[in-house]
Every structure is written in structure tokens, then in C-alpha cells.
mmCIF file with all atom_site columns, C-alpha atoms in Angstrom:
data_model
loop_
_atom_site.group_PDB
_atom_site.id
_atom_site.type_symbol
_atom_site.label_atom_id
_atom_site.label_alt_id
_atom_site.label_comp_id
_atom_site.label_asym_id
_atom_site.label_entity_id
_atom_site.label_seq_id
_atom_site.pdbx_PDB_ins_code
_atom_site.Cartn_x
_atom_site.Cartn_y
_atom_site.Cartn_z
_atom_site.occupancy
_atom_site.B_iso_or_equiv
_atom_site.pdbx_formal_charge
_atom_site.auth_seq_id
_atom_site.auth_comp_id
_atom_site.auth_asym_id
_atom_site.auth_atom_id
_atom_site.pdbx_PDB_model_num
ATOM 1   C CA . MET A 1 1   ? -20.190 50.674 -215.322 1.00 49.00 ? 1   MET A CA 1
ATOM 2   C CA . ALA A 1 2   ? -20.272 47.655 -213.278 1.00 68.00 ? 2   ALA A CA 1
ATOM 3   C CA . ASP A 1 3   ? -22.792 47.815 -210.449 1.00 90.00 ? 3   ASP A CA 1
ATOM 4   C CA . THR A 1 4   ? -20.615 46.231 -207.540 1.00 92.00 ? 4   THR A CA 1
ATOM 5   C CA . MET A 1 5   ? -17.065 44.848 -206.839 1.00 95.00 ? 5   MET A CA 1
ATOM 6   C CA . GLN A 1 6   ? -15.457 42.721 -204.547 1.00 96.00 ? 6   GLN A CA 1
ATOM 7   C CA . PHE A 1 7   ? -13.913 43.450 -201.121 1.00 97.00 ? 7   PHE A CA 1
ATOM 8   C CA . ASP A 1 8   ? -12.106 41.391 -199.332 1.00 97.00 ? 8   ASP A CA 1
ATOM 9   C CA . LEU A 1 9   ? -10.807 43.172 -195.539 1.00 97.00 ? 9   LEU A CA 1
ATOM 10  C CA . VAL A 1 10  ? -7.686  40.888 -194.403 1.00 97.00 ? 10  VAL A CA 1
ATOM 11  C CA . SER A 1 11  ? -5.968  41.460 -190.718 1.00 94.00 ? 11  SER A CA 1
ATOM 12  C CA . PRO A 1 12  ? -2.912  38.553 -190.314 1.00 92.00 ? 12  PRO A CA 1
ATOM 13  C CA . GLU A 1 13  ? -5.644  37.613 -186.942 1.00 89.00 ? 13  GLU A CA 1
ATOM 14  C CA . ARG A 1 14  ? -8.939  36.583 -189.533 1.00 93.00 ? 14  ARG A CA 1
ATOM 15  C CA . ARG A 1 15  ? -10.538 37.256 -192.631 1.00 95.00 ? 15  ARG A CA 1
ATOM 16  C CA . LEU A 1 16  ? -13.274 40.039 -191.582 1.00 95.00 ? 16  LEU A CA 1
ATOM 17  C CA . ALA A 1 17  ? -15.433 40.458 -195.139 1.00 96.00 ? 17  ALA A CA 1
ATOM 18  C CA . SER A 1 18  ? -15.161 39.270 -198.584 1.00 96.00 ? 18  SER A CA 1
ATOM 19  C CA . VAL A 1 19  ? -18.820 40.838 -199.806 1.00 96.00 ? 19  VAL A CA 1
ATOM 20  C CA . PRO A 1 20  ? -19.335 43.080 -202.849 1.00 96.00 ? 20  PRO A CA 1
ATOM 21  C CA . ALA A 1 21  ? -19.872 46.555 -202.486 1.00 96.00 ? 21  ALA A CA 1
ATOM 22  C CA . ASN A 1 22  ? -20.938 49.875 -204.063 1.00 95.00 ? 22  ASN A CA 1
ATOM 23  C CA . LEU A 1 23  ? -18.975 52.038 -202.250 1.00 95.00 ? 23  LEU A CA 1
ATOM 24  C CA . VAL A 1 24  ? -15.384 51.562 -199.830 1.00 97.00 ? 24  VAL A CA 1
ATOM 25  C CA . GLN A 1 25  ? -14.379 54.623 -198.133 1.00 97.00 ? 25  GLN A CA 1
ATOM 26  C CA . ILE A 1 26  ? -10.977 54.709 -196.906 1.00 96.00 ? 26  ILE A CA 1
ATOM 27  C CA . PRO A 1 27  ? -8.677  56.073 -194.215 1.00 94.00 ? 27  PRO A CA 1
ATOM 28  C CA . GLY A 1 28  ? -5.706  56.901 -196.638 1.00 92.00 ? 28  GLY A CA 1
ATOM 29  C CA . ALA A 1 29  ? -2.455  57.852 -195.939 1.00 87.00 ? 29  ALA A CA 1
ATOM 30  C CA . ASP A 1 30  ? -2.910  60.532 -197.692 1.00 88.00 ? 30  ASP A CA 1
ATOM 31  C CA . GLY A 1 31  ? -6.195  61.869 -196.914 1.00 89.00 ? 31  GLY A CA 1
ATOM 32  C CA . ASP A 1 32  ? -9.599  59.506 -197.275 1.00 92.00 ? 32  ASP A CA 1
ATOM 33  C CA . MET A 1 33  ? -10.183 58.304 -200.885 1.00 94.00 ? 33  MET A CA 1
ATOM 34  C CA . THR A 1 34  ? -13.572 56.947 -202.113 1.00 95.00 ? 34  THR A CA 1
ATOM 35  C CA . ALA A 1 35  ? -14.137 53.769 -203.884 1.00 94.00 ? 35  ALA A CA 1
ATOM 36  C CA . MET A 1 36  ? -16.857 52.697 -205.986 1.00 94.00 ? 36  MET A CA 1
ATOM 37  C CA . PRO A 1 37  ? -16.706 50.151 -209.130 1.00 92.00 ? 37  PRO A CA 1
ATOM 38  C CA . ASP A 1 38  ? -14.521 51.118 -212.446 1.00 89.00 ? 38  ASP A CA 1
ATOM 39  C CA . HIS A 1 39  ? -12.226 53.469 -209.422 1.00 91.00 ? 39  HIS A CA 1
ATOM 40  C CA . ALA A 1 40  ? -8.689  53.649 -211.212 1.00 92.00 ? 40  ALA A CA 1
ATOM 41  C CA . PRO A 1 41  ? -5.963  51.397 -209.893 1.00 94.00 ? 41  PRO A CA 1
ATOM 42  C CA . THR A 1 42  ? -4.306  52.432 -207.214 1.00 93.00 ? 42  THR A CA 1
ATOM 43  C CA . ILE A 1 43  ? -2.323  50.941 -203.996 1.00 95.00 ? 43  ILE A CA 1
ATOM 44  C CA . THR A 1 44  ? -2.179  53.615 -200.993 1.00 95.00 ? 44  THR A CA 1
ATOM 45  C CA . THR A 1 45  ? -1.102  52.939 -197.106 1.00 94.00 ? 45  THR A CA 1
ATOM 46  C CA . LEU A 1 46  ? -4.233  53.503 -194.753 1.00 94.00 ? 46  LEU A CA 1
ATOM 47  C CA . ARG A 1 47  ? -3.617  55.244 -190.919 1.00 88.00 ? 47  ARG A CA 1
ATOM 48  C CA . PRO A 1 48  ? -5.657  54.207 -188.534 1.00 87.00 ? 48  PRO A CA 1
ATOM 49  C CA . GLY A 1 49  ? -9.170  55.377 -189.002 1.00 87.00 ? 49  GLY A CA 1
ATOM 50  C CA . LEU A 1 50  ? -12.497 53.906 -190.137 1.00 91.00 ? 50  LEU A CA 1
ATOM 51  C CA . LEU A 1 51  ? -13.297 51.703 -193.162 1.00 96.00 ? 51  LEU A CA 1
ATOM 52  C CA . ARG A 1 52  ? -17.094 52.086 -194.327 1.00 96.00 ? 52  ARG A CA 1
ATOM 53  C CA . VAL A 1 53  ? -18.199 49.757 -196.978 1.00 97.00 ? 53  VAL A CA 1
ATOM 54  C CA . GLU A 1 54  ? -21.749 50.379 -198.464 1.00 96.00 ? 54  GLU A CA 1
ATOM 55  C CA . GLY A 1 55  ? -22.947 46.820 -200.339 1.00 93.00 ? 55  GLY A CA 1
ATOM 56  C CA . PRO A 1 56  ? -26.075 45.430 -201.380 1.00 92.00 ? 56  PRO A CA 1
ATOM 57  C CA . ASP A 1 57  ? -26.802 43.438 -198.039 1.00 89.00 ? 57  ASP A CA 1
ATOM 58  C CA . GLY A 1 58  ? -26.227 46.850 -196.134 1.00 93.00 ? 58  GLY A CA 1
ATOM 59  C CA . GLN A 1 59  ? -23.380 49.318 -194.797 1.00 95.00 ? 59  GLN A CA 1
ATOM 60  C CA . SER A 1 60  ? -19.843 48.125 -192.771 1.00 96.00 ? 60  SER A CA 1
ATOM 61  C CA . GLU A 1 61  ? -17.499 50.081 -190.686 1.00 95.00 ? 61  GLU A CA 1
ATOM 62  C CA . TYR A 1 62  ? -14.428 48.551 -189.515 1.00 95.00 ? 62  TYR A CA 1
ATOM 63  C CA . VAL A 1 63  ? -11.979 50.094 -186.768 1.00 90.00 ? 63  VAL A CA 1
ATOM 64  C CA . VAL A 1 64  ? -8.766  49.603 -188.969 1.00 92.00 ? 64  VAL A CA 1
ATOM 65  C CA . THR A 1 65  ? -4.757  50.904 -187.472 1.00 87.00 ? 65  THR A CA 1
ATOM 66  C CA . GLY A 1 66  ? -3.086  50.639 -190.114 1.00 88.00 ? 66  GLY A CA 1
ATOM 67  C CA . GLY A 1 67  ? -1.694  48.735 -193.810 1.00 94.00 ? 67  GLY A CA 1
ATOM 68  C CA . PHE A 1 68  ? -2.907  48.833 -197.719 1.00 96.00 ? 68  PHE A CA 1
ATOM 69  C CA . ALA A 1 69  ? -5.187  48.940 -199.869 1.00 96.00 ? 69  ALA A CA 1
ATOM 70  C CA . GLU A 1 70  ? -5.535  48.060 -203.487 1.00 96.00 ? 70  GLU A CA 1
ATOM 71  C CA . ILE A 1 71  ? -7.235  48.989 -206.091 1.00 95.00 ? 71  ILE A CA 1
ATOM 72  C CA . GLY A 1 72  ? -7.770  47.337 -208.721 1.00 92.00 ? 72  GLY A CA 1
ATOM 73  C CA . ALA A 1 73  ? -10.598 46.001 -211.741 1.00 84.00 ? 73  ALA A CA 1
ATOM 74  C CA . GLY A 1 74  ? -12.978 45.051 -210.232 1.00 90.00 ? 74  GLY A CA 1
ATOM 75  C CA . ALA A 1 75  ? -11.961 44.457 -206.837 1.00 95.00 ? 75  ALA A CA 1
ATOM 76  C CA . ILE A 1 76  ? -10.957 45.741 -203.653 1.00 96.00 ? 76  ILE A CA 1
ATOM 77  C CA . THR A 1 77  ? -8.090  44.376 -200.875 1.00 97.00 ? 77  THR A CA 1
ATOM 78  C CA . VAL A 1 78  ? -7.422  45.312 -197.631 1.00 97.00 ? 78  VAL A CA 1
ATOM 79  C CA . LEU A 1 79  ? -4.878  44.062 -196.017 1.00 97.00 ? 79  LEU A CA 1
ATOM 80  C CA . ALA A 1 80  ? -5.712  45.648 -192.700 1.00 95.00 ? 80  ALA A CA 1
ATOM 81  C CA . GLU A 1 81  ? -1.869  45.720 -190.025 1.00 92.00 ? 81  GLU A CA 1
ATOM 82  C CA . LYS A 1 82  ? -5.621  45.540 -187.020 1.00 90.00 ? 82  LYS A CA 1
ATOM 83  C CA . ALA A 1 83  ? -9.332  45.408 -188.191 1.00 92.00 ? 83  ALA A CA 1
ATOM 84  C CA . ILE A 1 84  ? -11.855 44.997 -185.960 1.00 90.00 ? 84  ILE A CA 1
ATOM 85  C CA . PRO A 1 85  ? -15.499 45.366 -186.334 1.00 93.00 ? 85  PRO A CA 1
ATOM 86  C CA . VAL A 1 86  ? -17.099 48.840 -185.522 1.00 89.00 ? 86  VAL A CA 1
ATOM 87  C CA . ASN A 1 87  ? -19.821 47.090 -183.784 1.00 90.00 ? 87  ASN A CA 1
ATOM 88  C CA . GLU A 1 88  ? -17.413 44.678 -181.609 1.00 89.00 ? 88  GLU A CA 1
ATOM 89  C CA . VAL A 1 89  ? -14.917 48.100 -180.719 1.00 81.00 ? 89  VAL A CA 1
ATOM 90  C CA . THR A 1 90  ? -15.018 48.450 -176.696 1.00 83.00 ? 90  THR A CA 1
ATOM 91  C CA . ARG A 1 91  ? -13.365 51.230 -174.540 1.00 83.00 ? 91  ARG A CA 1
ATOM 92  C CA . ALA A 1 92  ? -10.681 48.486 -173.434 1.00 86.00 ? 92  ALA A CA 1
ATOM 93  C CA . HIS A 1 93  ? -9.281  47.846 -177.244 1.00 80.00 ? 93  HIS A CA 1
ATOM 94  C CA . LEU A 1 94  ? -9.054  51.733 -178.000 1.00 80.00 ? 94  LEU A CA 1
ATOM 95  C CA . ASP A 1 95  ? -7.387  52.011 -174.215 1.00 83.00 ? 95  ASP A CA 1
ATOM 96  C CA . GLU A 1 96  ? -5.002  49.205 -175.759 1.00 83.00 ? 96  GLU A CA 1
ATOM 97  C CA . LEU A 1 97  ? -4.652  50.619 -179.356 1.00 78.00 ? 97  LEU A CA 1
ATOM 98  C CA . ILE A 1 98  ? -3.909  53.949 -177.696 1.00 79.00 ? 98  ILE A CA 1
ATOM 99  C CA . ALA A 1 99  ? -1.458  52.489 -175.143 1.00 82.00 ? 99  ALA A CA 1
ATOM 100 C CA . ASP A 1 100 ? 0.199   51.042 -177.901 1.00 79.00 ? 100 ASP A CA 1
ATOM 101 C CA . ALA A 1 101 ? 0.838   53.884 -179.577 1.00 77.00 ? 101 ALA A CA 1
ATOM 102 C CA . ARG A 1 102 ? 2.366   56.274 -176.915 1.00 79.00 ? 102 ARG A CA 1
ATOM 103 C CA . ALA A 1 103 ? 5.106   53.212 -175.887 1.00 80.00 ? 103 ALA A CA 1
ATOM 104 C CA . ALA A 1 104 ? 6.348   53.546 -180.020 1.00 74.00 ? 104 ALA A CA 1
ATOM 105 C CA . HIS A 1 105 ? 6.251   57.815 -179.516 1.00 71.00 ? 105 HIS A CA 1
ATOM 106 C CA . ASP A 1 106 ? 8.002   57.010 -176.165 1.00 77.00 ? 106 ASP A CA 1
ATOM 107 C CA . ALA A 1 107 ? 10.297  54.644 -177.819 1.00 76.00 ? 107 ALA A CA 1
ATOM 108 C CA . ALA A 1 108 ? 11.003  56.612 -180.869 1.00 72.00 ? 108 ALA A CA 1
ATOM 109 C CA . LYS A 1 109 ? 11.488  59.960 -178.338 1.00 72.00 ? 109 LYS A CA 1
ATOM 110 C CA . ASP A 1 110 ? 14.607  57.854 -176.534 1.00 69.00 ? 110 ASP A CA 1
ATOM 111 C CA . SER A 1 111 ? 15.876  56.166 -179.664 1.00 67.00 ? 111 SER A CA 1
ATOM 112 C CA . THR A 1 112 ? 18.623  58.101 -181.686 1.00 61.00 ? 112 THR A CA 1
ATOM 113 C CA . ASP A 1 113 ? 16.837  57.914 -185.546 1.00 60.00 ? 113 ASP A CA 1
ATOM 114 C CA . ALA A 1 114 ? 15.674  60.894 -187.306 1.00 57.00 ? 114 ALA A CA 1
ATOM 115 C CA . ASN A 1 115 ? 12.399  63.390 -186.429 1.00 59.00 ? 115 ASN A CA 1
ATOM 116 C CA . SER A 1 116 ? 10.557  61.911 -188.531 1.00 60.00 ? 116 SER A CA 1
ATOM 117 C CA . ILE A 1 117 ? 10.232  58.431 -186.072 1.00 62.00 ? 117 ILE A CA 1
ATOM 118 C CA . VAL A 1 118 ? 9.220   60.511 -183.657 1.00 62.00 ? 118 VAL A CA 1
ATOM 119 C CA . ASP A 1 119 ? 6.731   62.772 -186.157 1.00 67.00 ? 119 ASP A CA 1
ATOM 120 C CA . ASP A 1 120 ? 5.011   59.506 -187.625 1.00 68.00 ? 120 ASP A CA 1
ATOM 121 C CA . ALA A 1 121 ? 4.403   58.410 -184.168 1.00 67.00 ? 121 ALA A CA 1
ATOM 122 C CA . ALA A 1 122 ? 3.536   61.926 -182.886 1.00 68.00 ? 122 ALA A CA 1
ATOM 123 C CA . LYS A 1 123 ? 0.876   61.329 -186.080 1.00 69.00 ? 123 LYS A CA 1
ATOM 124 C CA . LEU A 1 124 ? -0.110  57.477 -184.727 1.00 68.00 ? 124 LEU A CA 1
ATOM 125 C CA . LEU A 1 125 ? -1.059  58.755 -181.031 1.00 68.00 ? 125 LEU A CA 1
ATOM 126 C CA . ALA A 1 126 ? -2.731  61.553 -182.624 1.00 69.00 ? 126 ALA A CA 1
ATOM 127 C CA . ASP A 1 127 ? -5.143  59.477 -185.676 1.00 72.00 ? 127 ASP A CA 1
ATOM 128 C CA . MET A 1 128 ? -5.903  56.865 -182.369 1.00 69.00 ? 128 MET A CA 1
ATOM 129 C CA . GLU A 1 129 ? -7.071  58.951 -180.243 1.00 71.00 ? 129 GLU A CA 1
ATOM 130 C CA . ALA A 1 130 ? -8.932  60.977 -182.633 1.00 71.00 ? 130 ALA A CA 1
ATOM 131 C CA . LEU A 1 131 ? -10.086 57.941 -183.594 1.00 69.00 ? 131 LEU A CA 1
ATOM 132 C CA . GLY A 1 132 ? -11.749 57.150 -179.721 1.00 67.00 ? 132 GLY A CA 1
ATOM 133 C CA . ASP A 1 133 ? -13.401 60.499 -179.914 1.00 66.00 ? 133 ASP A CA 1
ATOM 134 C CA . HIS A 1 134 ? -14.899 59.967 -183.398 1.00 64.00 ? 134 HIS A CA 1
ATOM 135 C CA . MET A 1 135 ? -16.610 56.924 -181.609 1.00 65.00 ? 135 MET A CA 1
ATOM 136 C CA . SER A 1 136 ? -17.225 59.113 -178.837 1.00 63.00 ? 136 SER A CA 1
ATOM 137 C CA . LEU A 1 137 ? -15.895 55.797 -176.607 1.00 56.00 ? 137 LEU A CA 1
#
């Protein structure tokens, strides 16, 4: 079993990480998952939450709002809709994310589309508010 795997985190704005990792905790849409070297190949969507990376150089945490994670042979690549290192997150960042989620929820309620869109928007809003509570911001 390999000791580390390559971890890459990219958002539309920038590449946030490209480091060796021993463990990556991913906020998957179907629940949190932990990936370690030699993990079975998997692709999952992300929900808003904290993505944590442990490696030889220490631990890093990132707030992600959604996207995809691909676990492959010796590597994990995360393509995030938005990603911010936890040490850079301010209350203003979180308020903006919550306001965006609230606007999406309000727009979904006002649309004539199926109820599942409203449910998805409500879940996004709840996840963003829970993230703020978890981070004590």
C-alpha cells in the first residue's frame, strides 16, 4: 500500500492545492467519505462542507460549495464550484454564500419547475447555514 497519493483541488478562480496526501475527507452529496491511498476508483458530487486533507506537511481545510471529486489510481482531484481555505474564510464570505443560497431557494420557490428543484435549493441553504454554525462564524 502506498503511503501517499496526489491531491489536487481546483476552483474556477485558482488552483488551491497540489500536494501529497495520506487522507482526504470529502463532503460527498451522499455523505462524508474518507479516501486514502489505494482507495477504489470513485466519482462523487460534493455538497457544501469542509474538505480536509492530511499529508506529510500537515493538515489543510477548505470550504467547498459543490463540485466533483474523482478518486483514481494514486490520485484525488477535486473540481470545486467554489473553494476557500478555512484560514481565509470571513463572516462576509459566509454571508455571501448564504445569501446566494437563499436567492436560489427563493427563485426555485417562485418557478413553475418541479418540487425537487425547491427541495435541492432548500438543502443547499440548510447546508450553507450549517457550515457557518460548524465554523462558528
